[in-house]
Short mmCIF file of the C-alpha atoms (twelve columns), coordinates in Angstrom:
data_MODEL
# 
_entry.id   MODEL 
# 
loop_
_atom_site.group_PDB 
_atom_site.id 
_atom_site.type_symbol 
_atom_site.label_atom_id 
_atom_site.label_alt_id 
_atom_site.label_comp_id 
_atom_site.label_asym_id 
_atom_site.label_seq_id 
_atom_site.Cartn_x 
_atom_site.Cartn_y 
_atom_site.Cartn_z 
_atom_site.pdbx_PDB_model_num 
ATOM 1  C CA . UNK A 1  92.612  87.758  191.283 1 
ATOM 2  C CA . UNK A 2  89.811  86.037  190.205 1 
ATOM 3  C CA . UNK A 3  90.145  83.168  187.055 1 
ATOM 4  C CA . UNK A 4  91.778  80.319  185.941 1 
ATOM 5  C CA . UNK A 5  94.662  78.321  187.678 1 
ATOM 6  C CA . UNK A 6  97.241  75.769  187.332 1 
ATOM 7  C CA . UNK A 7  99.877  74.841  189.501 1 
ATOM 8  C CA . UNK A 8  99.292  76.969  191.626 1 
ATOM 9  C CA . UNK A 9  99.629  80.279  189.195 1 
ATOM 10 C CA . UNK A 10 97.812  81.942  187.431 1 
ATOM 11 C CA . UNK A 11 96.969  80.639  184.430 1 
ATOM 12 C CA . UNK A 12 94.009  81.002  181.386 1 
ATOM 13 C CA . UNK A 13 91.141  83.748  181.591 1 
ATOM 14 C CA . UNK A 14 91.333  85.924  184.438 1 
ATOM 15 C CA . UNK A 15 90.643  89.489  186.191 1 
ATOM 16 C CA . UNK A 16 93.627  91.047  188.445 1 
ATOM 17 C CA . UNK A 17 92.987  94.408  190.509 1 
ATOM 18 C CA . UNK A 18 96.400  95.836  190.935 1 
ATOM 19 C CA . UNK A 19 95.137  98.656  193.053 1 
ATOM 20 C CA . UNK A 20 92.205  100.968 193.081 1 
ATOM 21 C CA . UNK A 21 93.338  102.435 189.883 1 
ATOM 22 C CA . UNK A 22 94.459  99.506  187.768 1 
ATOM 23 C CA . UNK A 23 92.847  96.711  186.571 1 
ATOM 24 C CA . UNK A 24 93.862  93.809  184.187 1 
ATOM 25 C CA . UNK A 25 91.613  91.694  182.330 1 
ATOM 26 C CA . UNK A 26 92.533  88.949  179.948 1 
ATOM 27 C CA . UNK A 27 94.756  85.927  179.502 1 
ATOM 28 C CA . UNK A 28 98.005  84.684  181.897 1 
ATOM 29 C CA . UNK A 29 100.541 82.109  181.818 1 
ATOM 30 C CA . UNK A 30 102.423 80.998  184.609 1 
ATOM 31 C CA . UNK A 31 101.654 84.294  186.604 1 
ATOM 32 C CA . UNK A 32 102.170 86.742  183.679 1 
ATOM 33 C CA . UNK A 33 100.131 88.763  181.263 1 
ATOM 34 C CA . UNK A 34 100.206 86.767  178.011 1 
ATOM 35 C CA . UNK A 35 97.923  86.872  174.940 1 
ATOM 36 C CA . UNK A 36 94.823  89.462  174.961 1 
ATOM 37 C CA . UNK A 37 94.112  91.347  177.728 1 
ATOM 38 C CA . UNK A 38 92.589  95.010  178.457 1 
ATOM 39 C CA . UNK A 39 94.587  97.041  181.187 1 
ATOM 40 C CA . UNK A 40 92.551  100.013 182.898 1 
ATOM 41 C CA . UNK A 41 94.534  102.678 185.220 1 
ATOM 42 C CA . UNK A 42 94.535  105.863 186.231 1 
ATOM 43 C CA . UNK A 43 96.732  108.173 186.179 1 
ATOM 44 C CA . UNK A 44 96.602  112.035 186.790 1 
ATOM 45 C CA . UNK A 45 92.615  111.854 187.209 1 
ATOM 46 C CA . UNK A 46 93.051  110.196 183.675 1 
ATOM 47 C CA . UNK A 47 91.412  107.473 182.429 1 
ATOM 48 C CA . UNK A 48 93.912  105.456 180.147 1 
ATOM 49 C CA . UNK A 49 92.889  101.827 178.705 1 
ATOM 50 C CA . UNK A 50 95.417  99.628  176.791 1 
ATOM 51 C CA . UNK A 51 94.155  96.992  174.589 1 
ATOM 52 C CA . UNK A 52 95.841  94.188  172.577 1 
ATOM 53 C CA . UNK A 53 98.409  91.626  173.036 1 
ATOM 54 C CA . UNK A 54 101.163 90.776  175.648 1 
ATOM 55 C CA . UNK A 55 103.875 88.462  176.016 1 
ATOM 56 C CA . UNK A 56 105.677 87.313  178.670 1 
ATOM 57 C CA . UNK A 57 104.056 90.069  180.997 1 
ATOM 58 C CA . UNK A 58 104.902 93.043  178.914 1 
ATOM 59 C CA . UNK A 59 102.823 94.813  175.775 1 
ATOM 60 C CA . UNK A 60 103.121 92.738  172.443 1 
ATOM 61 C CA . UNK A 61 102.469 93.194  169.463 1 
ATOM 62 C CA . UNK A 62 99.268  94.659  168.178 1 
ATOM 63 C CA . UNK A 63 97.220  96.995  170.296 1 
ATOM 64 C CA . UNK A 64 95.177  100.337 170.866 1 
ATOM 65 C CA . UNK A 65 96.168  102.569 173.773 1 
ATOM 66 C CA . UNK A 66 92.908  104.947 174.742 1 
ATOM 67 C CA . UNK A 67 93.258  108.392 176.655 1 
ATOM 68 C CA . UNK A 68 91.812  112.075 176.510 1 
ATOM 69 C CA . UNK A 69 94.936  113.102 174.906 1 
ATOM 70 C CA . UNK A 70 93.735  110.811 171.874 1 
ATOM 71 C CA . UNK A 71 94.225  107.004 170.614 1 
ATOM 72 C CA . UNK A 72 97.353  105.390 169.099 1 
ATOM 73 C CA . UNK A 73 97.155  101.621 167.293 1 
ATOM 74 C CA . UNK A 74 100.449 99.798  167.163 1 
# 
């Protein structure tokens, strides 16, 4: 992880490497995924991209989801 903390977690603007196929770029609070981010993984020698909002370490709310198969916004 490299980006903001507080109290020891992480917290603000950051970028997490969850692997060498998944990425995470974007916003935290207390340790979780919250507000905009962009998630890169692989999966299947697929490229797939999420972007848009999270809450509470999950997907929230609006956001565009990227992959050879096509592109859904929800």
């Amino acid at each position: 992880y490299k980006g903001d903390w507080k109290n020891n977690m992480m917290n603000g603007f950051g970028l997490f490497n969850l692997g060498v196929d998944k990425v995470y770029f974007g916003f935290f609070v207390n340790d979780l995924k919250d507000g905009f981010g962009i998630y890169k993984w692989i999966s299947n020698d697929e490229v797939k991209i999420y972007l848009g909002f999270w809450s509470n370490g999950k997907q929230h709310g609006l956001g565009k989801y990227y992959s050879k198969k096509g592109n859904k916004l929800g």
